[in-house]
Amino acid sequence: MAAVCFLQMLTFTFPLCLIAFGVNDAYDYYSDIVNPRKSDTSVEGIILNPAHRHIVLRGAIVSSINTVGISLLPSYLAPAHLSNQQKYMPTISTILLIAVFWIYSAPPLRLKERPFLDSFSNGVMIWLTWSVGFVSCSTMVGQSRTPMDAPIEIYMLSLAASTVHALAAAADIEADVSAGFTTIATVLGRRGAGQFGTLI
């Protein structure tokens, strides 16, 4: 069990970061080049060279496949009395998490450019990230749990992530307008995005 947990944790380091941030950088080029927060010396990230875009996207695809593959391991350690749905809940949760990361940044859905969904999807990412570990451990010890069984603290943390996104969108408003992106901040304005973040 410890080895499976360790492998799952490894997939949530570089592989998941490549899916979350690599795909985002691949599709954010036009806003990044006019964003003062992005530069070769910035701690908030550099601008992805278009020549490397296909490498990053291929790496994200491979990471997605590997992460889903490893998420199958808890089902093999699950006690026999668990339902098939519970046995594969870790994989279902992992697929949902990876799907949200992809559709947040990549067209055609690109939730990043759908006001309000852009902020709330960031909260969903936090909730699902926690859920993968929760349902994986539950499955391996023979307990029936789903992501909906999260304690109130996780839901609050998810809302906090939505707030942080709204504030970050407010900081990027000029770059997003220049690139023609529609975000919660470009619709509500800097103050409106801040008020939205405070409200939730």
N, CA and C of each residue as an Amber inpcrd file, in Angstrom:
protein
   600
   0.8240000  -1.2060000   0.0000000   0.0000000   0.0000000   0.0000000
   0.8640000   1.2650000   0.0000000   1.9390000   1.2410000   0.7740000
   2.8190000   2.4080000   0.8510000   3.4390000   2.7190000  -0.5070000
   3.7980000   1.6740000  -1.2500000   4.4090000   1.8840000  -2.5660000
   3.4200000   2.5300000  -3.5270000   2.1590000   2.1100000  -3.4650000
   1.1250000   2.6920000  -4.3290000   0.9160000   4.1590000  -3.9730000
   0.8400000   4.4470000  -2.6780000   0.6830000   5.8430000  -2.2410000
   1.8510000   6.6970000  -2.7240000   3.0590000   6.1530000  -2.6270000
   4.2480000   6.8850000  -3.0620000   4.1960000   7.1590000  -4.5640000
   3.8070000   6.1620000  -5.3570000   3.7130000   6.3530000  -6.8070000
   2.6660000   7.4000000  -7.1540000   1.5380000   7.3560000  -6.4610000
   0.5030000   8.3630000  -6.7250000   0.9930000   9.7570000  -6.3550000
   1.7120000   9.8640000  -5.2480000   2.2560000  11.1720000  -4.8660000
   3.2500000  11.6780000  -5.9070000   4.0440000  10.7700000  -6.4590000
   4.9910000  11.1740000  -7.5010000   4.2730000  11.7360000  -8.7210000
   3.1480000  11.1360000  -9.1000000   2.4150000  11.6470000 -10.2690000
   1.8450000  13.0350000 -10.0020000   1.7240000  13.3950000  -8.7260000
   1.1870000  14.7070000  -8.3810000   2.2880000  15.7460000  -8.1920000
   3.5100000  15.4010000  -8.5900000   4.6010000  16.3780000  -8.5770000
   4.7720000  16.9150000  -9.9960000   5.8870000  16.6070000 -10.6300000
   6.1470000  17.1470000 -11.9660000   5.0770000  16.7760000 -12.9970000
   4.6220000  15.5080000 -13.0700000   3.6330000  15.1690000 -14.1110000
   2.3650000  16.0150000 -14.0340000   1.8040000  16.1700000 -12.8280000
   0.5740000  16.9470000 -12.7140000   0.8350000  18.4310000 -12.9570000
   2.0020000  18.9130000 -12.5340000   2.3510000  20.3160000 -12.7950000
   2.4910000  20.5800000 -14.2880000   3.0120000  19.6030000 -15.0150000
   3.1290000  19.7560000 -16.4660000   1.7500000  19.8540000 -17.1050000
   0.8120000  19.0540000 -16.6080000  -0.5590000  19.1080000 -17.1240000
  -1.2070000  20.4420000 -16.7670000  -1.0470000  20.8540000 -15.5230000
  -1.7110000  22.0690000 -15.0490000  -1.1110000  23.3370000 -15.6390000
   0.2120000  23.4500000 -15.5970000   0.8570000  24.6970000 -15.9930000
   1.4180000  24.6730000 -17.4100000   1.8550000  23.5040000 -17.8580000
   2.3890000  23.4060000 -19.2150000   1.3320000  23.6560000 -20.2710000
   0.1800000  23.0120000 -20.1060000  -0.9150000  23.2090000 -21.0630000
  -1.3730000  24.6630000 -21.0300000  -1.4460000  25.2320000 -19.8330000
  -1.8400000  26.6280000 -19.6900000  -0.8760000  27.5540000 -20.4320000
   0.4250000  27.3370000 -20.2500000   1.4160000  28.1750000 -20.9280000
   1.3740000  27.9960000 -22.4430000   1.0520000  26.7890000 -22.8880000
   0.9960000  26.5300000 -24.3250000  -0.1020000  27.3380000 -25.0060000
  -1.1890000  27.5970000 -24.2820000  -2.3140000  28.3200000 -24.8810000
  -2.4210000  29.7720000 -24.4160000  -1.5130000  30.2050000 -23.5500000
  -1.5500000  31.5810000 -23.0390000  -0.4790000  32.4820000 -23.6480000
   0.1470000  32.0440000 -24.7070000   1.2920000  32.7660000 -25.2610000
   0.9750000  34.2360000 -25.5350000  -0.1630000  34.5120000 -26.1620000
  -0.4490000  35.8870000 -26.5920000  -0.7280000  36.8340000 -25.4260000
  -1.1960000  36.3000000 -24.3170000  -1.3340000  37.1730000 -23.1460000
  -0.0270000  37.2460000 -22.3610000   0.7270000  36.1600000 -22.3630000
   1.9900000  36.1490000 -21.6160000   3.0140000  37.1360000 -22.1770000
   3.0330000  37.3070000 -23.5040000   4.0520000  38.1920000 -24.0910000
   3.8120000  39.6610000 -23.7490000   2.6030000  39.9930000 -23.3080000
   2.3300000  41.3810000 -22.9140000   2.0730000  41.4920000 -21.4090000
   2.3540000  40.4270000 -20.6850000   2.1160000  40.4120000 -19.2440000
   3.4170000  40.7310000 -18.5050000   3.4560000  41.8460000 -17.7700000
   4.6880000  42.2150000 -17.0590000   5.0790000  41.2180000 -15.9670000
   4.1320000  40.3740000 -15.5470000   4.4560000  39.3660000 -14.5300000
   5.2110000  38.1800000 -15.1130000   5.2670000  38.0720000 -16.4380000
   5.9580000  36.9530000 -17.0830000   7.2150000  37.4700000 -17.7750000
   8.3530000  36.9340000 -17.3760000   9.6190000  37.3140000 -17.9980000
  10.6480000  36.2250000 -17.7170000  11.8290000  36.3650000 -18.3060000
  12.8880000  35.3710000 -18.1090000  13.4000000  35.3330000 -16.6720000
  13.1510000  36.3970000 -15.9210000  13.6440000  36.4560000 -14.5460000
  12.5190000  36.4030000 -13.5190000  11.2980000  36.2300000 -13.9610000
  10.1520000  36.2560000 -13.0580000  10.0170000  34.9550000 -12.2760000
   9.6590000  35.0820000 -10.9960000   9.3860000  33.8880000 -10.1880000
   8.0020000  33.3270000 -10.5110000   7.1950000  34.0890000 -11.2420000
   5.8450000  33.6520000 -11.5870000   5.7990000  32.9150000 -12.9160000
   6.9420000  32.6710000 -13.5120000   6.9680000  31.8890000 -14.7420000
   7.5130000  32.6680000 -15.9130000   8.0660000  31.9220000 -16.8540000
   8.5900000  32.5360000 -18.0720000   7.5990000  32.3190000 -19.2060000
   7.8740000  32.9370000 -20.3210000   7.0290000  32.7780000 -21.5040000
   7.5000000  31.5520000 -22.2710000   6.5810000  30.6570000 -22.5640000
   6.9260000  29.4370000 -23.2830000   7.2710000  29.7640000 -24.7270000
   8.4470000  29.3600000 -25.1450000   8.8670000  29.5440000 -26.5350000
   7.9430000  28.7350000 -27.4410000   7.3310000  29.3620000 -28.4550000
   6.4230000  28.6230000 -29.3480000   7.0630000  27.3880000 -29.9740000
   8.3780000  27.4100000 -30.1380000   9.0660000  26.2560000 -30.7210000
   9.0090000  25.0360000 -29.8020000   8.7730000  25.2730000 -28.5140000
   8.7280000  24.1800000 -27.5380000   7.2970000  23.7540000 -27.2060000
   6.3330000  24.4300000 -27.8130000   4.9250000  24.1810000 -27.4690000
   4.5310000  22.7270000 -27.6770000   4.9030000  22.1530000 -28.8150000
   4.4950000  20.7750000 -29.1010000   5.1490000  19.7890000 -28.1400000
   6.3620000  20.1030000 -27.6790000   7.0460000  19.2290000 -26.7190000
   6.2950000  19.2300000 -25.3900000   5.8930000  20.4160000 -24.9600000
   5.1640000  20.5400000 -23.6960000   3.8210000  19.8180000 -23.7750000
   3.1040000  20.0060000 -24.8800000   1.7960000  19.3630000 -25.0100000
   1.9170000  17.8450000 -25.0900000   2.9260000  17.3580000 -25.7980000
   3.1390000  15.9030000 -25.8440000   3.4910000  15.3690000 -24.4600000
   4.3230000  16.1100000 -23.7480000   4.6720000  15.7080000 -22.3860000
   3.4530000  15.6750000 -21.4790000   2.5530000  16.6390000 -21.6650000
   1.3290000  16.6750000 -20.8580000   0.4180000  15.4950000 -21.1800000
   0.3760000  15.0980000 -22.4430000  -0.4250000  13.9320000 -22.8320000
   0.1400000  12.6660000 -22.1930000   1.4570000  12.4950000 -22.2850000
   2.1090000  11.3230000 -21.6780000   1.8910000  11.3260000 -20.1630000
   2.0300000  12.4840000 -19.5390000   1.8190000  12.5900000 -18.0920000
   0.3830000  12.2490000 -17.7200000  -0.5630000  12.6690000 -18.5420000
  -1.9740000  12.3640000 -18.2840000  -2.2180000  10.8640000 -18.3190000
  -1.6790000  10.2120000 -19.3390000  -1.8570000   8.7580000 -19.4790000
  -1.2070000   8.0190000 -18.3100000   0.0140000   8.4130000 -17.9530000
   0.7150000   7.7600000 -16.8440000  -0.0060000   7.9560000 -15.5140000
  -0.5080000   9.1640000 -15.2960000  -1.1980000   9.4620000 -14.0400000
  -2.4740000   8.6410000 -13.9110000  -3.2240000   8.5310000 -15.0030000
  -4.4380000   7.7050000 -14.9830000  -4.0700000   6.2370000 -14.7770000
  -3.0140000   5.7880000 -15.4460000  -2.5850000   4.3970000 -15.3000000
  -2.2360000   4.0510000 -13.8630000  -1.4950000   4.9260000 -13.2050000
  -1.1040000   4.6790000 -11.8160000  -2.3090000   4.7630000 -10.8820000
  -3.3070000   5.5560000 -11.2590000  -4.5030000   5.6600000 -10.4160000
  -5.3110000   4.3630000 -10.3860000  -5.0030000   3.4350000 -11.2910000
  -5.6730000   2.1270000 -11.2930000  -5.1460000   1.2140000 -10.1860000
  -3.9500000   1.4900000  -9.6850000  -3.3130000   0.5910000  -8.7200000
  -4.1290000   0.3640000  -7.4470000  -4.7510000   1.4020000  -6.8490000
  -5.5360000   1.1350000  -5.6360000  -6.6530000   0.1110000  -5.8390000
  -7.1940000   0.0320000  -7.0470000  -8.2860000  -0.9250000  -7.2850000
  -7.8100000  -2.3680000  -7.1410000  -6.5240000  -2.6110000  -7.4050000
  -5.9860000  -3.9680000  -7.2740000  -5.7470000  -4.3560000  -5.8150000
  -5.6530000  -3.3510000  -4.9450000  -5.4530000  -3.6160000  -3.5230000
  -6.7520000  -3.5430000  -2.7370000  -7.8470000  -3.2170000  -3.4200000
  -9.1290000  -3.0440000  -2.7400000  -9.6770000  -4.3850000  -2.2520000
 -10.2340000  -4.4240000  -1.0530000 -10.8670000  -5.6490000  -0.5620000
 -12.0170000  -6.0810000  -1.4740000 -12.2980000  -7.3710000  -1.4890000
 -13.2840000  -7.9330000  -2.4140000 -14.7020000  -7.4280000  -2.1660000
 -15.0090000  -7.0050000  -0.9270000 -16.3960000  -6.6160000  -0.6280000
 -16.7850000  -5.2670000  -1.2360000 -15.8270000  -4.4870000  -1.7010000
 -16.1500000  -3.1740000  -2.2760000 -16.7960000  -3.3260000  -3.6470000
 -17.6960000  -2.4030000  -3.9570000 -18.3250000  -2.3950000  -5.2830000
 -17.3000000  -1.9930000  -6.3320000 -17.5880000  -2.3360000  -7.5740000
 -16.6840000  -1.9360000  -8.6620000 -16.5760000  -0.4210000  -8.7550000
 -17.6840000   0.2670000  -8.4900000 -17.6520000   1.7290000  -8.5400000
 -16.6520000   2.2770000  -7.5260000 -16.6690000   1.7240000  -6.3080000
 -15.7310000   2.1960000  -5.2960000 -14.3050000   1.8000000  -5.6360000
 -14.1260000   0.6030000  -6.1690000 -12.7810000   0.1560000  -6.5190000
 -12.1290000   1.0810000  -7.5400000 -12.9460000   1.6130000  -8.4350000
 -12.3920000   2.4690000  -9.4870000 -12.6170000   3.9590000  -9.2250000
 -13.0950000   4.2920000  -8.0280000 -13.2920000   5.7010000  -7.6840000
 -11.9870000   6.5080000  -7.7690000 -10.8250000   5.9520000  -7.3710000
  -9.5820000   6.7140000  -7.5460000  -9.3050000   7.0720000  -9.0080000
  -9.5810000   6.1420000  -9.9030000  -9.3550000   6.4050000 -11.3300000
 -10.3700000   7.4010000 -11.8670000 -11.6230000   7.2580000 -11.4500000
 -12.6620000   8.2000000 -11.8850000 -12.3000000   9.6130000 -11.4380000
 -11.8840000   9.7540000 -10.1770000 -11.5100000  11.0730000  -9.6500000
 -10.3010000  11.6450000 -10.3790000  -9.3360000  10.7840000 -10.6890000
  -8.1320000  11.2340000 -11.3970000  -8.4660000  11.6960000 -12.8080000
  -9.3100000  10.9460000 -13.4970000  -9.7170000  11.3370000 -14.8560000
 -10.4400000  12.6770000 -14.8250000 -11.3210000  12.8650000 -13.8460000
 -12.0320000  14.1420000 -13.7280000 -11.0610000  15.2890000 -13.4780000
 -10.0880000  15.0670000 -12.5970000  -9.1000000  16.1070000 -12.2960000
  -8.3090000  16.4890000 -13.5360000  -7.7990000  15.5040000 -14.2390000
  -7.0000000  15.7800000 -15.4330000  -7.8480000  16.4450000 -16.5100000
  -9.1000000  16.0040000 -16.6330000  -9.9950000  16.6140000 -17.6230000
 -10.2210000  18.0880000 -17.3230000 -10.4140000  18.4220000 -16.0440000
 -10.6260000  19.8290000 -15.6770000  -9.3860000  20.6550000 -15.9900000
  -8.2000000  20.1240000 -15.7080000  -6.9720000  20.8480000 -16.0480000
  -6.8910000  21.1260000 -17.5510000  -7.1990000  20.1260000 -18.3530000
  -7.1270000  20.3040000 -19.8100000  -8.1790000  21.2870000 -20.3210000
  -9.4300000  21.1090000 -19.9040000 -10.4760000  21.9790000 -20.4630000
 -10.4030000  23.3870000 -19.8890000  -9.6730000  23.5640000 -18.7860000
  -9.4690000  24.9150000 -18.2710000  -8.6180000  25.7350000 -19.2350000
  -7.5880000  25.1150000 -19.8010000  -6.6250000  25.8560000 -20.6220000
  -6.7870000  25.6700000 -22.1180000  -7.2250000  24.4880000 -22.5360000
  -7.2050000  24.1510000 -23.9640000  -8.5640000  24.3710000 -24.6230000
  -8.5550000  24.8270000 -25.8720000  -9.8010000  24.9050000 -26.6230000
 -10.2950000  23.4990000 -26.9530000 -11.5710000  23.3150000 -27.2570000
 -12.5460000  24.3740000 -27.5290000 -13.2510000  24.9270000 -26.2880000
 -13.2720000  24.2050000 -25.1790000 -14.0060000  24.7000000 -24.0070000
 -13.2680000  25.8320000 -23.3090000 -11.9950000  25.6630000 -23.0510000
 -11.1340000  26.6820000 -22.4260000 -11.8840000  27.4930000 -21.3660000
 -12.1160000  26.8530000 -20.2310000 -12.8400000  27.4950000 -19.1370000
 -12.1610000  28.7690000 -18.6620000 -10.8920000  28.8970000 -18.9330000
 -10.1400000  30.0840000 -18.5320000 -10.7080000  31.3540000 -19.1550000
 -11.4080000  31.2100000 -20.2670000 -11.9980000  32.3650000 -20.9390000
 -13.5160000  32.3810000 -20.8060000 -14.0250000  31.7370000 -19.7800000
 -15.4660000  31.7380000 -19.5120000 -15.6870000  32.3160000 -18.1120000
 -16.0390000  33.6080000 -18.0650000 -16.1640000  34.2930000 -16.7800000
 -17.0020000  33.5200000 -15.7630000 -16.5700000  33.5530000 -14.5370000
 -17.1110000  32.8460000 -13.3790000 -16.7040000  31.3740000 -13.3900000
 -16.8710000  30.6970000 -14.5260000 -16.3850000  29.3210000 -14.6070000
 -14.8690000  29.2870000 -14.4570000 -14.1940000  30.3490000 -14.9130000
 -12.7330000  30.3880000 -14.7860000 -12.3140000  30.3400000 -13.3200000
 -13.0050000  31.0830000 -12.4710000 -12.6580000  31.0790000 -11.0460000
 -13.1210000  29.8020000 -10.3490000 -14.3690000  29.4100000 -10.5910000
 -14.8950000  28.2370000  -9.8960000 -14.1810000  26.9510000 -10.3070000
 -13.7130000  26.8770000 -11.5480000 -12.9930000  25.6680000 -11.9700000
 -11.6850000  25.5130000 -11.1980000 -11.0790000  26.6190000 -10.7740000
  -9.8740000  26.5260000  -9.9440000 -10.1900000  25.9020000  -8.5870000
 -11.3470000  26.2280000  -8.0530000 -11.7770000  25.5930000  -6.8130000
 -12.0240000  24.1080000  -6.9940000 -12.6110000  23.7450000  -8.1260000
 -12.8670000  22.3330000  -8.4250000 -11.5510000  21.5650000  -8.5220000
 -10.5250000  22.1990000  -9.0900000  -9.2110000  21.5470000  -9.1840000
  -8.6700000  21.1850000  -7.7980000  -8.8070000  22.0970000  -6.8530000
  -8.3350000  21.8410000  -5.4890000  -9.1250000  20.7020000  -4.8630000
 -10.4470000  20.7500000  -5.0140000 -11.3200000  19.7180000  -4.4440000
 -10.9880000  18.3460000  -5.0200000 -10.8090000  18.2610000  -6.3270000
 -10.5140000  16.9750000  -6.9540000  -9.1100000  16.4750000  -6.6110000
  -8.1540000  17.3850000  -6.4810000  -6.8000000  16.9740000  -6.0980000
  -6.8230000  16.3040000  -4.7280000  -7.5150000  16.9200000  -3.7860000
  -7.6660000  16.3120000  -2.4620000  -8.4220000  14.9860000  -2.5720000
  -9.4630000  14.9650000  -3.3800000 -10.3260000  13.7870000  -3.4870000
  -9.5800000  12.5520000  -3.9640000  -8.6350000  12.7250000  -4.8760000
  -7.8900000  11.5720000  -5.3900000  -7.1900000  10.8410000  -4.2470000
  -6.5120000  11.5760000  -3.3930000  -5.8460000  10.9450000  -2.2530000
  -6.8360000  10.3320000  -1.2790000  -7.9200000  11.0390000  -1.0300000
  -8.9350000  10.5750000  -0.0850000  -9.5800000   9.2720000  -0.5360000
 -10.0490000   9.2300000  -1.7770000 -10.7400000   8.0170000  -2.2410000
  -9.7570000   6.8760000  -2.4850000  -8.5140000   7.2000000  -2.8200000
  -7.5120000   6.1450000  -3.0030000  -7.2370000   5.4320000  -1.6860000
  -6.9910000   6.2030000  -0.6310000  -6.7390000   5.6030000   0.6810000
  -7.9690000   4.8530000   1.1840000  -9.1420000   5.4470000   0.9830000
 -10.3800000   4.7920000   1.4180000 -10.5670000   3.4570000   0.7190000
 -10.3150000   3.4330000  -0.5810000 -10.4780000   2.2030000  -1.3530000
  -9.5300000   1.1150000  -0.8700000  -8.2840000   1.4770000  -0.6260000
  -7.3000000   0.4650000  -0.2300000  -7.5500000  -0.1090000   1.1590000
  -8.2420000   0.6510000   2.0280000  -8.5390000   0.1250000   3.3680000
  -9.9630000  -0.4090000   3.4730000 -10.6630000  -0.4570000   2.3270000
 -11.9780000  -1.0890000   2.3040000 -13.1400000  -0.2130000   2.6910000
 -12.9890000   1.1100000   2.5980000 -14.0820000   2.0210000   2.9260000
 -14.6960000   2.5860000   1.6520000 -16.0120000   2.7440000   1.6590000
 -16.7110000   3.3160000   0.5050000 -16.8180000   4.8250000   0.6900000
 -16.0650000   5.5640000  -0.0960000 -16.0560000   7.0210000  -0.0110000
 -16.0410000   7.6070000  -1.4170000 -16.6190000   8.7930000  -1.5560000
 -16.5950000   9.5130000  -2.8270000 -16.0620000  10.9180000  -2.5650000
 -15.7370000  11.6640000  -3.6180000 -15.2890000  13.0480000  -3.4150000
 -16.3110000  13.9150000  -2.6770000 -17.6000000  13.5450000  -2.7550000
 -18.6320000  14.3320000  -2.0840000 -18.5530000  14.2090000  -0.5620000
 -17.7810000  13.2560000  -0.0680000 -17.6280000  13.0750000   1.3760000
 -16.5620000  13.9900000   1.9700000 -16.1250000  14.9490000   1.2140000
 -15.0910000  15.8740000   1.6950000 -15.5970000  16.6590000   2.9000000
 -14.7340000  16.9150000   3.8800000 -15.1380000  17.7470000   5.0200000
 -15.3080000  19.2010000   4.5880000 -15.9840000  19.9620000   5.4180000
 -16.2870000  21.3540000   5.0850000 -15.0170000  22.1610000   4.8220000
 -13.9210000  21.7980000   5.4810000 -12.6650000  22.5330000   5.2960000
 -12.1740000  22.4620000   3.8520000 -12.4080000  21.3410000   3.1870000
 -11.9700000  21.2010000   1.7950000 -12.8230000  22.0690000   0.8830000
 -14.1170000  22.1350000   1.1610000 -14.9790000  23.0120000   0.3640000
 -14.5930000  24.4760000   0.5700000 -14.2460000  24.8330000   1.7960000
 -13.8120000  26.2020000   2.0670000 -12.5000000  26.5030000   1.3490000
 -11.5910000  25.5280000   1.3510000 -10.3190000  25.7020000   0.6450000
 -10.5500000  25.8670000  -0.8560000 -11.5200000  25.1430000  -1.3800000
 -11.8470000  25.2550000  -2.8060000 -12.3820000  26.6440000  -3.1340000
 -13.2270000  27.1760000  -2.2610000 -13.7280000  28.5350000  -2.4720000
 -12.5980000  29.5540000  -2.3640000 -11.6640000  29.3020000  -1.4530000
 -10.5070000  30.1950000  -1.3300000  -9.6870000  30.1940000  -2.6150000
  -9.5590000  29.0210000  -3.2450000  -8.8280000  28.9400000  -4.5180000
  -9.5440000  29.7370000  -5.6030000 -10.8720000  29.7120000  -5.5860000
 -11.6370000  30.5090000  -6.5490000 -11.4020000  31.9960000  -6.3230000
 -11.3180000  32.3880000  -5.0610000 -11.0370000  33.7820000  -4.7170000
  -9.6580000  34.2050000  -5.2150000  -8.6620000  33.3610000  -4.9560000
  -7.2950000  33.6660000  -5.3930000  -7.2480000  33.8190000  -6.9070000
  -7.9770000  32.9650000  -7.6220000  -7.9930000  33.0800000  -9.0820000
  -8.5740000  34.4180000  -9.5210000  -9.6830000  34.8270000  -8.9120000
 -10.3160000  36.0940000  -9.2930000  -9.3630000  37.2630000  -9.0810000
  -8.6190000  37.2360000  -7.9810000  -7.6600000  38.3090000  -7.7070000
  -6.4910000  38.2770000  -8.6880000  -6.0420000  37.0710000  -9.0470000
  -4.9610000  36.9570000 -10.0360000  -5.4310000  37.4400000 -11.4010000
  -6.6860000  37.1470000 -11.7340000  -7.2370000  37.6190000 -13.0110000
  -7.2880000  39.1400000 -13.0370000  -7.5780000  39.7450000 -11.8900000
  -7.5910000  41.2080000 -11.8120000  -6.2010000  41.7740000 -12.0690000
  -5.1760000  41.0820000 -11.5820000  -3.7960000  41.5400000 -11.8020000
  -3.3900000  41.4230000 -13.2640000  -4.0030000  40.4820000 -13.9820000
  -3.6430000  40.2340000 -15.3860000  -4.5850000  40.9020000 -16.3800000
  -5.4350000  41.7900000 -15.9260000  -6.5120000  42.3060000 -16.7660000
  -6.0020000  42.9800000 -18.0390000  -4.9500000  43.7820000 -17.9330000
  -4.4520000  44.4790000 -19.1260000  -3.9190000  43.4910000 -20.1630000
  -3.1610000  42.5130000 -19.7140000  -2.6050000  41.5160000 -20.6360000
  -3.7140000  40.7060000 -21.2960000  -4.7430000  40.3520000 -20.5290000
  -5.8380000  39.5580000 -21.0840000  -6.6680000  40.3610000 -22.0840000
  -6.9070000  41.6320000 -21.7800000  -7.6360000  42.4900000 -22.7240000
  -6.8330000  42.6440000 -24.0040000  -5.5290000  42.8630000 -23.8680000
  -4.6610000  43.0230000 -25.0350000  -4.6600000  41.7810000 -25.9160000
  -4.7350000  40.5980000 -25.2840000  -4.7220000  39.3400000 -26.0420000
  -6.1050000  38.9510000 -26.5390000  -7.1300000  39.7170000 -26.1420000
  -8.4920000  39.3950000 -26.5650000  -9.1380000  38.2960000 -25.7510000
  -8.6210000  38.0390000 -24.5380000  -9.1810000  37.0030000 -23.6730000
 -10.3290000  37.5760000 -22.8460000 -11.3310000  36.7590000 -22.6120000
 -12.4500000  37.1430000 -21.7600000 -12.3430000  36.3840000 -20.4450000
 -12.1850000  37.1130000 -19.3500000 -12.0650000  36.4860000 -18.0300000
 -13.0270000  37.1670000 -17.0700000 -13.0750000  36.6540000 -15.8600000
 -13.9440000  37.2780000 -14.8670000 -13.5560000  38.7340000 -14.6390000
 -12.2530000  39.0350000 -14.7310000 -11.7860000  40.4030000 -14.5000000
 -12.0820000  41.3180000 -15.6800000 -11.9900000  40.7990000 -16.9070000
 -12.2770000  41.6610000 -18.0560000 -13.7660000  41.9810000 -18.1380000
 -14.5980000  41.1260000 -17.5520000 -16.0470000  41.3620000 -17.5530000
 -16.4650000  42.2500000 -16.3820000 -15.9480000  41.9570000 -15.1940000
 -16.3500000  42.7010000 -13.9940000 -15.4630000  43.9030000 -13.6980000
 -14.2890000  43.9370000 -14.3150000 -13.3250000  44.9750000 -13.9810000
 -12.4990000  44.5570000 -12.7750000 -11.4370000  45.3080000 -12.5200000
 -10.5360000  44.9550000 -11.4180000 -11.2690000  44.9930000 -10.0740000
 -12.0330000  46.0360000  -9.8440000 -12.7490000  46.1500000  -8.5740000
 -13.8280000  45.0740000  -8.4600000 -14.5390000  44.8290000  -9.5560000
 -15.5900000  43.8160000  -9.5260000 -15.0490000  42.4310000  -9.2390000
 -13.8960000  42.1160000  -9.8210000 -13.2790000  40.8090000  -9.5650000
 -12.8690000  40.6970000  -8.1010000 -12.3610000  41.7930000  -7.5520000
 -11.9970000  41.7950000  -6.1400000 -13.2120000  41.6270000  -5.2430000
 -14.3170000  42.2860000  -5.6110000 -15.5470000  42.1540000  -4.8320000
 -16.1080000  40.7380000  -4.9280000 -16.0160000  40.1490000  -6.1130000
 -16.4570000  38.7610000  -6.2930000 -15.6510000  37.8360000  -5.3930000
 -14.3260000  38.0330000  -5.3750000 -13.4740000  37.2150000  -4.5270000
 -13.8090000  37.3770000  -3.0550000 -14.1160000  38.5910000  -2.6450000
 -14.4870000  38.8450000  -1.2520000 -15.8200000  38.1930000  -0.9120000
 -16.7440000  38.2280000  -1.8610000 -18.0800000  37.6750000  -1.6430000
 -18.0490000  36.1770000  -1.4120000 -17.2350000  35.4680000  -2.2180000
 -17.2280000  34.0120000  -2.0640000 -16.2610000  33.5790000  -0.9790000
